[in-house]
PDB file of C-alpha atoms and ligand atoms in Angstrom:
ATOM      1  CA  MET A   1      75.238  53.591  64.662  1.00  0.00           C
ATOM      2  CA  PRO A   2      72.794  53.808  61.740  1.00  0.00           C
ATOM      3  CA  ASP A   3      70.432  56.801  61.844  1.00  0.00           C
ATOM      4  CA  ALA A   4      66.642  56.330  61.697  1.00  0.00           C
ATOM      5  CA  TYR A   5      66.513  56.301  57.892  1.00  0.00           C
ATOM      6  CA  GLU A   6      69.372  53.813  57.593  1.00  0.00           C
ATOM      7  CA  LYS A   7      67.708  51.544  60.136  1.00  0.00           C
ATOM      8  CA  PHE A   8      64.453  51.780  58.158  1.00  0.00           C
ATOM      9  CA  LEU A   9      66.323  50.627  55.041  1.00  0.00           C
ATOM     10  CA  GLN A  10      67.802  47.675  56.924  1.00  0.00           C
ATOM     11  CA  ASP A  11      64.361  46.694  58.274  1.00  0.00           C
ATOM     12  CA  LEU A  12      62.715  47.190  54.888  1.00  0.00           C
ATOM     13  CA  ARG A  13      65.231  44.821  53.369  1.00  0.00           C
ATOM     14  CA  ARG A  14      64.837  42.230  56.118  1.00  0.00           C
ATOM     15  CA  ARG A  15      61.042  42.375  56.327  1.00  0.00           C
ATOM     16  CA  LYS A  16      59.991  43.161  52.750  1.00  0.00           C
ATOM     17  CA  GLY A  17      63.026  42.066  50.697  1.00  0.00           C
ATOM     18  CA  LEU A  18      63.360  45.503  49.101  1.00  0.00           C
ATOM     19  CA  ASP A  19      66.860  46.923  49.178  1.00  0.00           C
ATOM     20  CA  LEU A  20      66.948  50.685  48.788  1.00  0.00           C
ATOM     21  CA  THR A  21      70.507  51.088  50.053  1.00  0.00           C
ATOM     22  CA  GLY A  22      71.837  51.600  46.532  1.00  0.00           C
ATOM     23  CA  TYR A  23      69.303  54.362  45.772  1.00  0.00           C
ATOM     24  CA  LYS A  24      69.834  58.113  46.080  1.00  0.00           C
ATOM     25  CA  ARG A  25      68.946  59.023  49.632  1.00  0.00           C
ATOM     26  CA  PRO A  26      67.578  62.621  49.351  1.00  0.00           C
ATOM     27  CA  GLN A  27      64.855  61.769  46.814  1.00  0.00           C
ATOM     28  CA  MET A  28      63.903  58.538  48.569  1.00  0.00           C
ATOM     29  CA  GLU A  29      63.811  60.043  52.049  1.00  0.00           C
ATOM     30  CA  ARG A  30      61.745  63.047  50.913  1.00  0.00           C
ATOM     31  CA  ARG A  31      59.139  60.872  49.201  1.00  0.00           C
ATOM     32  CA  ILE A  32      58.888  58.370  52.028  1.00  0.00           C
ATOM     33  CA  ASN A  33      58.568  61.061  54.694  1.00  0.00           C
ATOM     34  CA  SER A  34      55.931  62.956  52.780  1.00  0.00           C
ATOM     35  CA  LEU A  35      53.973  59.742  52.225  1.00  0.00           C
ATOM     36  CA  MET A  36      54.103  59.011  55.970  1.00  0.00           C
ATOM     37  CA  ARG A  37      52.897  62.540  56.728  1.00  0.00           C
ATOM     38  CA  SER A  38      49.967  62.138  54.327  1.00  0.00           C
ATOM     39  CA  LEU A  39      49.026  58.893  56.102  1.00  0.00           C
ATOM     40  CA  LYS A  40      49.577  60.496  59.527  1.00  0.00           C
ATOM     41  CA  VAL A  41      51.968  57.686  60.397  1.00  0.00           C
ATOM     42  CA  GLU A  42      54.628  58.478  62.966  1.00  0.00           C
ATOM     43  CA  GLY A  43      57.881  56.547  62.948  1.00  0.00           C
ATOM     44  CA  TYR A  44      59.359  54.156  60.415  1.00  0.00           C
ATOM     45  CA  ASP A  45      58.562  51.084  62.547  1.00  0.00           C
ATOM     46  CA  THR A  46      54.850  51.901  62.617  1.00  0.00           C
ATOM     47  CA  TYR A  47      54.913  52.453  58.874  1.00  0.00           C
ATOM     48  CA  LEU A  48      56.602  49.096  58.264  1.00  0.00           C
ATOM     49  CA  ASP A  49      54.004  47.346  60.437  1.00  0.00           C
ATOM     50  CA  LEU A  50      51.248  48.997  58.431  1.00  0.00           C
ATOM     51  CA  MET A  51      52.790  47.978  55.093  1.00  0.00           C
ATOM     52  CA  GLU A  52      53.195  44.436  56.309  1.00  0.00           C
ATOM     53  CA  LYS A  53      49.603  44.209  57.520  1.00  0.00           C
ATOM     54  CA  GLU A  54      47.851  45.946  54.653  1.00  0.00           C
ATOM     55  CA  ILE A  55      48.931  45.223  51.111  1.00  0.00           C
ATOM     56  CA  GLN A  56      47.440  48.459  49.722  1.00  0.00           C
ATOM     57  CA  HIS A  57      49.914  50.458  51.811  1.00  0.00           C
ATOM     58  CA  TRP A  58      52.799  48.427  50.434  1.00  0.00           C
ATOM     59  CA  LEU A  59      51.618  48.938  46.851  1.00  0.00           C
ATOM     60  CA  LYS A  60      51.113  52.644  47.529  1.00  0.00           C
ATOM     61  CA  PHE A  61      54.672  52.819  48.899  1.00  0.00           C
ATOM     62  CA  LEU A  62      56.088  51.267  45.707  1.00  0.00           C
ATOM     63  CA  ASP A  63      53.869  53.501  43.589  1.00  0.00           C
ATOM     64  CA  THR A  64      55.015  56.616  45.394  1.00  0.00           C
ATOM     65  CA  LEU A  65      58.625  55.813  44.762  1.00  0.00           C
ATOM     66  CA  THR A  66      57.443  55.306  41.137  1.00  0.00           C
ATOM     67  CA  ILE A  67      59.175  52.027  41.519  1.00  0.00           C
ATOM     68  CA  ASN A  68      56.665  49.863  39.692  1.00  0.00           C
ATOM     69  CA  VAL A  69      54.899  52.079  37.147  1.00  0.00           C
ATOM     70  CA  SER A  70      54.868  50.491  33.703  1.00  0.00           C
ATOM     71  CA  GLU A  71      52.950  50.327  30.427  1.00  0.00           C
ATOM     72  CA  PHE A  72      52.930  48.295  27.213  1.00  0.00           C
ATOM     73  CA  TYR A  73      55.228  49.613  24.468  1.00  0.00           C
ATOM     74  CA  ARG A  74      56.613  52.316  26.741  1.00  0.00           C
ATOM     75  CA  ASN A  75      58.331  54.851  24.408  1.00  0.00           C
ATOM     76  CA  PRO A  76      56.825  53.376  21.206  1.00  0.00           C
ATOM     77  CA  ASN A  77      59.559  54.799  18.906  1.00  0.00           C
ATOM     78  CA  GLN A  78      62.119  52.658  20.663  1.00  0.00           C
ATOM     79  CA  TRP A  79      59.967  49.559  20.251  1.00  0.00           C
ATOM     80  CA  GLU A  80      59.673  50.373  16.540  1.00  0.00           C
ATOM     81  CA  LEU A  81      63.454  50.500  16.342  1.00  0.00           C
ATOM     82  CA  LEU A  82      63.657  47.215  18.204  1.00  0.00           C
ATOM     83  CA  GLU A  83      61.408  45.689  15.541  1.00  0.00           C
ATOM     84  CA  SER A  84      62.900  47.319  12.441  1.00  0.00           C
ATOM     85  CA  LYS A  85      66.622  47.238  13.290  1.00  0.00           C
ATOM     86  CA  ILE A  86      67.728  45.577  16.507  1.00  0.00           C
ATOM     87  CA  ILE A  87      65.971  42.200  16.340  1.00  0.00           C
ATOM     88  CA  PRO A  88      66.544  41.771  12.569  1.00  0.00           C
ATOM     89  CA  GLU A  89      70.266  42.318  13.224  1.00  0.00           C
ATOM     90  CA  LEU A  90      70.322  39.866  16.124  1.00  0.00           C
ATOM     91  CA  ILE A  91      68.657  37.099  14.122  1.00  0.00           C
ATOM     92  CA  THR A  92      71.233  37.305  11.338  1.00  0.00           C
ATOM     93  CA  LYS A  93      73.625  35.704  13.843  1.00  0.00           C
ATOM     94  CA  THR A  94      71.411  33.143  15.559  1.00  0.00           C
ATOM     95  CA  PRO A  95      68.040  31.472  14.910  1.00  0.00           C
ATOM     96  CA  PHE A  96      67.390  31.321  18.647  1.00  0.00           C
ATOM     97  CA  LEU A  97      67.165  34.347  20.933  1.00  0.00           C
ATOM     98  CA  LYS A  98      67.711  34.398  24.662  1.00  0.00           C
ATOM     99  CA  LEU A  99      65.826  37.407  26.066  1.00  0.00           C
ATOM    100  CA  TRP A 100      65.584  38.971  29.517  1.00  0.00           C
ATOM    101  CA  SER A 101      63.345  41.723  30.865  1.00  0.00           C
ATOM    102  CA  ALA A 102      65.174  42.840  34.033  1.00  0.00           C
ATOM    103  CA  GLY A 103      62.959  44.839  36.390  1.00  0.00           C
ATOM    104  CA  CYS A 104      59.797  43.693  34.630  1.00  0.00           C
ATOM    105  CA  SER A 105      57.319  45.136  37.145  1.00  0.00           C
ATOM    106  CA  THR A 106      53.725  44.070  36.409  1.00  0.00           C
ATOM    107  CA  GLY A 107      54.543  42.379  33.089  1.00  0.00           C
ATOM    108  CA  GLU A 108      53.833  45.047  30.471  1.00  0.00           C
ATOM    109  CA  GLU A 109      57.426  45.010  29.201  1.00  0.00           C
ATOM    110  CA  PRO A 110      58.028  41.239  28.875  1.00  0.00           C
ATOM    111  CA  TYR A 111      54.554  40.723  27.381  1.00  0.00           C
ATOM    112  CA  SER A 112      55.225  43.530  24.855  1.00  0.00           C
ATOM    113  CA  LEU A 113      58.400  41.721  23.840  1.00  0.00           C
ATOM    114  CA  ALA A 114      56.694  38.316  23.711  1.00  0.00           C
ATOM    115  CA  MET A 115      53.935  39.744  21.482  1.00  0.00           C
ATOM    116  CA  LEU A 116      56.498  41.391  19.212  1.00  0.00           C
ATOM    117  CA  MET A 117      58.318  38.071  18.791  1.00  0.00           C
ATOM    118  CA  ILE A 118      55.151  36.009  18.294  1.00  0.00           C
ATOM    119  CA  ASN A 119      53.418  38.410  15.896  1.00  0.00           C
ATOM    120  CA  ARG A 120      56.322  39.788  13.883  1.00  0.00           C
ATOM    121  CA  PHE A 121      59.111  37.167  14.168  1.00  0.00           C
ATOM    122  CA  HIS A 122      57.077  33.993  14.368  1.00  0.00           C
ATOM    123  CA  LYS A 123      59.800  31.850  12.776  1.00  0.00           C
ATOM    124  CA  VAL A 124      62.347  32.777  15.436  1.00  0.00           C
ATOM    125  CA  SER A 125      62.636  30.608  18.549  1.00  0.00           C
ATOM    126  CA  PHE A 126      63.145  32.426  21.817  1.00  0.00           C
ATOM    127  CA  THR A 127      63.196  32.085  25.573  1.00  0.00           C
ATOM    128  CA  LEU A 128      62.103  35.054  27.641  1.00  0.00           C
ATOM    129  CA  THR A 129      62.861  35.475  31.336  1.00  0.00           C
ATOM    130  CA  ALA A 130      61.295  38.331  33.275  1.00  0.00           C
ATOM    131  CA  SER A 131      62.620  39.232  36.698  1.00  0.00           C
ATOM    132  CA  ASP A 132      61.816  41.616  39.488  1.00  0.00           C
ATOM    133  CA  ILE A 133      62.746  42.075  43.121  1.00  0.00           C
ATOM    134  CA  ASP A 134      59.123  42.408  44.178  1.00  0.00           C
ATOM    135  CA  ASP A 135      56.805  39.384  44.601  1.00  0.00           C
ATOM    136  CA  GLU A 136      53.660  41.503  44.420  1.00  0.00           C
ATOM    137  CA  VAL A 137      54.370  42.840  40.946  1.00  0.00           C
ATOM    138  CA  ILE A 138      55.373  39.379  39.735  1.00  0.00           C
ATOM    139  CA  ASN A 139      52.024  38.035  40.925  1.00  0.00           C
ATOM    140  CA  LYS A 140      50.212  40.831  39.113  1.00  0.00           C
ATOM    141  CA  ALA A 141      52.245  40.091  35.984  1.00  0.00           C
ATOM    142  CA  LYS A 142      51.270  36.435  36.154  1.00  0.00           C
ATOM    143  CA  ALA A 143      47.595  37.396  36.483  1.00  0.00           C
ATOM    144  CA  GLY A 144      47.964  39.495  33.301  1.00  0.00           C
ATOM    145  CA  VAL A 145      45.013  41.861  33.762  1.00  0.00           C
ATOM    146  CA  TYR A 146      45.427  45.481  32.604  1.00  0.00           C
ATOM    147  CA  ASN A 147      43.427  48.672  32.240  1.00  0.00           C
ATOM    148  CA  ASP A 148      42.993  50.684  29.041  1.00  0.00           C
ATOM    149  CA  LYS A 149      45.690  53.197  30.038  1.00  0.00           C
ATOM    150  CA  ALA A 150      48.330  50.446  30.219  1.00  0.00           C
ATOM    151  CA  VAL A 151      47.603  49.229  26.677  1.00  0.00           C
ATOM    152  CA  ALA A 152      47.197  52.668  25.032  1.00  0.00           C
ATOM    153  CA  ASN A 153      50.518  52.546  23.072  1.00  0.00           C
ATOM    154  CA  LEU A 154      50.291  48.926  22.028  1.00  0.00           C
ATOM    155  CA  PRO A 155      49.871  48.223  18.261  1.00  0.00           C
ATOM    156  CA  LYS A 156      46.129  47.736  17.792  1.00  0.00           C
ATOM    157  CA  GLN A 157      46.708  44.412  16.059  1.00  0.00           C
ATOM    158  CA  PHE A 158      48.392  43.004  19.192  1.00  0.00           C
ATOM    159  CA  LEU A 159      45.500  44.159  21.308  1.00  0.00           C
ATOM    160  CA  SER A 160      42.968  42.317  19.180  1.00  0.00           C
ATOM    161  CA  LEU A 161      45.124  39.197  18.716  1.00  0.00           C
ATOM    162  CA  ASN A 162      46.519  38.706  22.196  1.00  0.00           C
ATOM    163  CA  PHE A 163      43.939  39.977  24.704  1.00  0.00           C
ATOM    164  CA  THR A 164      40.366  39.393  25.650  1.00  0.00           C
ATOM    165  CA  GLN A 165      38.356  42.266  27.004  1.00  0.00           C
ATOM    166  CA  GLN A 166      36.519  41.786  30.300  1.00  0.00           C
ATOM    167  CA  GLY A 167      34.503  44.876  31.093  1.00  0.00           C
ATOM    168  CA  THR A 168      37.024  47.714  31.152  1.00  0.00           C
ATOM    169  CA  ASN A 169      39.975  45.347  31.584  1.00  0.00           C
ATOM    170  CA  PHE A 170      42.212  43.632  29.047  1.00  0.00           C
ATOM    171  CA  VAL A 171      43.392  40.114  29.864  1.00  0.00           C
ATOM    172  CA  ILE A 172      46.520  38.764  28.181  1.00  0.00           C
ATOM    173  CA  SER A 173      46.134  35.445  26.339  1.00  0.00           C
ATOM    174  CA  GLU A 174      47.570  32.180  27.661  1.00  0.00           C
ATOM    175  CA  ASP A 175      49.628  31.870  24.453  1.00  0.00           C
ATOM    176  CA  VAL A 176      51.590  34.988  25.372  1.00  0.00           C
ATOM    177  CA  LYS A 177      51.650  34.257  29.089  1.00  0.00           C
ATOM    178  CA  ARG A 178      53.290  30.893  28.724  1.00  0.00           C
ATOM    179  CA  ARG A 179      56.186  32.369  26.729  1.00  0.00           C
ATOM    180  CA  VAL A 180      57.358  34.391  29.746  1.00  0.00           C
ATOM    181  CA  LYS A 181      59.125  32.817  32.705  1.00  0.00           C
ATOM    182  CA  TYR A 182      58.958  34.973  35.850  1.00  0.00           C
ATOM    183  CA  VAL A 183      61.651  34.831  38.521  1.00  0.00           C
ATOM    184  CA  LYS A 184      62.437  36.899  41.585  1.00  0.00           C
ATOM    185  CA  ARG A 185      65.898  38.524  41.293  1.00  0.00           C
ATOM    186  CA  ASN A 186      67.650  41.405  42.974  1.00  0.00           C
ATOM    187  CA  LEU A 187      69.724  43.066  40.269  1.00  0.00           C
ATOM    188  CA  LEU A 188      72.061  44.598  42.832  1.00  0.00           C
ATOM    189  CA  ARG A 189      72.908  41.340  44.559  1.00  0.00           C
ATOM    190  CA  ASP A 190      72.043  38.191  42.621  1.00  0.00           C
ATOM    191  CA  PRO A 191      74.320  36.533  40.055  1.00  0.00           C
ATOM    192  CA  PHE A 192      73.222  36.700  36.408  1.00  0.00           C
ATOM    193  CA  ASP A 193      72.870  33.980  33.824  1.00  0.00           C
ATOM    194  CA  ARG A 194      74.993  34.296  30.638  1.00  0.00           C
ATOM    195  CA  SER A 195      74.754  34.441  26.843  1.00  0.00           C
ATOM    196  CA  TYR A 196      71.728  36.693  26.493  1.00  0.00           C
ATOM    197  CA  ASP A 197      71.064  38.181  23.072  1.00  0.00           C
ATOM    198  CA  LEU A 198      68.921  41.003  24.393  1.00  0.00           C
ATOM    199  CA  ILE A 199      68.453  42.433  27.874  1.00  0.00           C
ATOM    200  CA  LEU A 200      65.842  45.075  28.591  1.00  0.00           C
ATOM    201  CA  CYS A 201      66.487  47.094  31.720  1.00  0.00           C
ATOM    202  CA  ARG A 202      64.324  50.168  31.495  1.00  0.00           C
ATOM    203  CA  ASN A 203      63.228  52.675  34.105  1.00  0.00           C
ATOM    204  CA  VAL A 204      64.812  50.579  36.826  1.00  0.00           C
ATOM    205  CA  VAL A 205      68.088  52.320  37.646  1.00  0.00           C
ATOM    206  CA  ILE A 206      66.684  55.838  38.080  1.00  0.00           C
ATOM    207  CA  TYR A 207      67.103  55.684  41.850  1.00  0.00           C
ATOM    208  CA  PHE A 208      70.355  53.742  41.873  1.00  0.00           C
ATOM    209  CA  THR A 209      73.594  55.424  42.929  1.00  0.00           C
ATOM    210  CA  GLU A 210      76.235  56.014  40.250  1.00  0.00           C
ATOM    211  CA  GLU A 211      78.318  53.156  41.698  1.00  0.00           C
ATOM    212  CA  SER A 212      75.396  50.697  41.658  1.00  0.00           C
ATOM    213  CA  LYS A 213      74.572  51.697  38.082  1.00  0.00           C
ATOM    214  CA  ALA A 214      78.152  51.268  36.900  1.00  0.00           C
ATOM    215  CA  GLU A 215      78.385  47.855  38.534  1.00  0.00           C
ATOM    216  CA  LEU A 216      75.025  46.783  37.110  1.00  0.00           C
ATOM    217  CA  TYR A 217      75.964  47.800  33.561  1.00  0.00           C
ATOM    218  CA  ARG A 218      79.212  45.847  33.854  1.00  0.00           C
ATOM    219  CA  LYS A 219      77.218  42.797  35.003  1.00  0.00           C
ATOM    220  CA  PHE A 220      74.828  43.203  32.050  1.00  0.00           C
ATOM    221  CA  HIS A 221      77.813  43.462  29.700  1.00  0.00           C
ATOM    222  CA  ASP A 222      79.164  40.152  30.977  1.00  0.00           C
ATOM    223  CA  ALA A 223      75.714  38.536  30.801  1.00  0.00           C
ATOM    224  CA  LEU A 224      75.352  39.331  27.083  1.00  0.00           C
ATOM    225  CA  ARG A 225      76.975  37.320  24.351  1.00  0.00           C
ATOM    226  CA  ILE A 226      79.318  39.288  22.079  1.00  0.00           C
ATOM    227  CA  GLY A 227      77.095  41.378  19.788  1.00  0.00           C
ATOM    228  CA  GLY A 228      74.194  41.149  22.262  1.00  0.00           C
ATOM    229  CA  ILE A 229      72.153  44.264  23.066  1.00  0.00           C
ATOM    230  CA  LEU A 230      71.223  46.109  26.259  1.00  0.00           C
ATOM    231  CA  PHE A 231      68.046  48.197  25.849  1.00  0.00           C
ATOM    232  CA  THR A 232      67.771  50.971  28.470  1.00  0.00           C
ATOM    233  CA  GLY A 233      65.080  53.487  29.456  1.00  0.00           C
ATOM    234  CA  SER A 234      64.813  56.891  27.816  1.00  0.00           C
ATOM    235  CA  THR A 235      66.319  58.708  30.815  1.00  0.00           C
ATOM    236  CA  GLU A 236      69.002  56.133  31.412  1.00  0.00           C
ATOM    237  CA  GLN A 237      71.746  56.804  28.913  1.00  0.00           C
ATOM    238  CA  ILE A 238      75.146  55.260  29.647  1.00  0.00           C
ATOM    239  CA  PHE A 239      77.603  58.135  29.423  1.00  0.00           C
ATOM    240  CA  GLN A 240      80.856  56.280  28.772  1.00  0.00           C
ATOM    241  CA  PRO A 241      79.637  53.032  27.150  1.00  0.00           C
ATOM    242  CA  ARG A 242      83.043  52.197  25.656  1.00  0.00           C
ATOM    243  CA  GLU A 243      84.637  52.110  29.082  1.00  0.00           C
ATOM    244  CA  ILE A 244      82.363  49.171  29.920  1.00  0.00           C
ATOM    245  CA  GLY A 245      82.775  47.503  26.529  1.00  0.00           C
ATOM    246  CA  PHE A 246      79.586  48.656  24.778  1.00  0.00           C
ATOM    247  CA  ASN A 247      79.191  50.540  21.531  1.00  0.00           C
ATOM    248  CA  LEU A 248      76.062  52.479  20.676  1.00  0.00           C
ATOM    249  CA  ALA A 249      73.822  50.517  18.298  1.00  0.00           C
ATOM    250  CA  SER A 250      71.237  53.340  18.441  1.00  0.00           C
ATOM    251  CA  SER A 251      70.031  55.705  21.175  1.00  0.00           C
ATOM    252  CA  PHE A 252      69.212  53.558  24.210  1.00  0.00           C
ATOM    253  CA  PHE A 253      70.544  50.361  22.576  1.00  0.00           C
ATOM    254  CA  TYR A 254      74.052  49.279  23.580  1.00  0.00           C
ATOM    255  CA  ARG A 255      75.925  46.473  21.834  1.00  0.00           C
ATOM    256  CA  ARG A 256      78.479  44.310  23.627  1.00  0.00           C
ATOM    257  CA  GLU A 257      81.774  44.644  21.804  1.00  0.00           C
ATOM    258  CA  GLY A 258      84.223  42.115  23.079  1.00  0.00           C
TER     259      GLY A 258
HETATM  260  C1  SAM B 301      59.399  51.582  37.022  1.00  0.00           C
HETATM  261  S1  SAM B 301      59.407  49.832  36.962  1.00  0.00           S
HETATM  262  C2  SAM B 301      59.924  49.579  35.312  1.00  0.00           C
HETATM  263  C3  SAM B 301      59.120  48.522  34.616  1.00  0.00           C
HETATM  264  C4  SAM B 301      59.478  48.324  33.154  1.00  0.00           C
HETATM  265  N1  SAM B 301      60.854  47.921  33.000  1.00  0.00           N
HETATM  266  C5  SAM B 301      59.199  49.569  32.368  1.00  0.00           C
HETATM  267  O1  SAM B 301      60.125  50.223  31.879  1.00  0.00           O
HETATM  268  O2  SAM B 301      58.016  49.913  32.222  1.00  0.00           O
HETATM  269  C6  SAM B 301      60.855  49.431  37.899  1.00  0.00           C
HETATM  270  C7  SAM B 301      60.889  47.999  38.421  1.00  0.00           C
HETATM  271  O3  SAM B 301      62.199  47.724  38.866  1.00  0.00           O
HETATM  272  C8  SAM B 301      62.119  46.900  40.003  1.00  0.00           C
HETATM  273  N2  SAM B 301      63.351  47.025  40.763  1.00  0.00           N
HETATM  274  C9  SAM B 301      63.793  48.086  41.472  1.00  0.00           C
HETATM  275  N3  SAM B 301      64.951  47.808  42.082  1.00  0.00           N
HETATM  276  C10 SAM B 301      65.253  46.517  41.732  1.00  0.00           C
HETATM  277  C11 SAM B 301      66.330  45.639  42.038  1.00  0.00           C
HETATM  278  N4  SAM B 301      67.322  46.032  42.828  1.00  0.00           N
HETATM  279  N5  SAM B 301      66.306  44.398  41.524  1.00  0.00           N
HETATM  280  C12 SAM B 301      65.297  43.986  40.713  1.00  0.00           C
HETATM  281  N6  SAM B 301      64.257  44.764  40.388  1.00  0.00           N
HETATM  282  C13 SAM B 301      64.237  46.019  40.886  1.00  0.00           C
HETATM  283  C14 SAM B 301      60.917  47.417  40.757  1.00  0.00           C
HETATM  284  O4  SAM B 301      60.406  46.472  41.673  1.00  0.00           O
HETATM  285  C15 SAM B 301      59.970  47.767  39.608  1.00  0.00           C
HETATM  286  O5  SAM B 301      59.058  46.746  39.372  1.00  0.00           O
END
């Protein structure tokens, strides 16, 4: 018999399509329970009803789990490395790059990459897929409207070239938007496409169990072409990359070996 929390996870998956079974239970349970207390909601079923009825409660739920927080050029030093070393290396082998932002949230990451390619590597052809498990964030990504906090780390030139300002908001240009193809994918369950040159999966696996992480990194390895790169978040180092078949191209950049 599943306990109340396990049943909540099953219902959450069935009703909202979010699968938290691979995430660390203590942190998740503590955050969810404290959120329910703050809302004075009693019982997981009541909370699910509320999230289904009122979108702001669903978004607040995702926010509280820090599941969908993002920003443009998150960890700018790593984006600088991507521009100065990683992409130049990749394009010595192919004039066409196949790119994937896995766990793209509200679009800041794939749009950062699209702008980098358009503005700094304009001769290089590329396709860019962005995926997330959550329809709501994908819809927000497609709308492409951001506040000043989200764009704070972005190179100023990109901001002036690729956005229009509407009041206090910044709206991404159609030129950038149409370079990104959004799809709904569950990284823990769905099959992956192959032959990627670069996969970004950043700040996604923080709540995954060690087993889910290990399996995911193996799937990413197989989805990359030989020499392709996996770009992870700054708290998401892979401890034994060689065991999976990666070597370290630079901190947070892993190259598929064979
Ligand atoms: C914190 S955001 C990271 C966004 C962006 N990559 C960044 O670094 O700013 C994490 C995203 O991962 C997504 N996510 C979590 N679990 C997932 C899964 N199993 N499959 C696909 N996406 C998932 C969430 O919906 C969320 O939008």
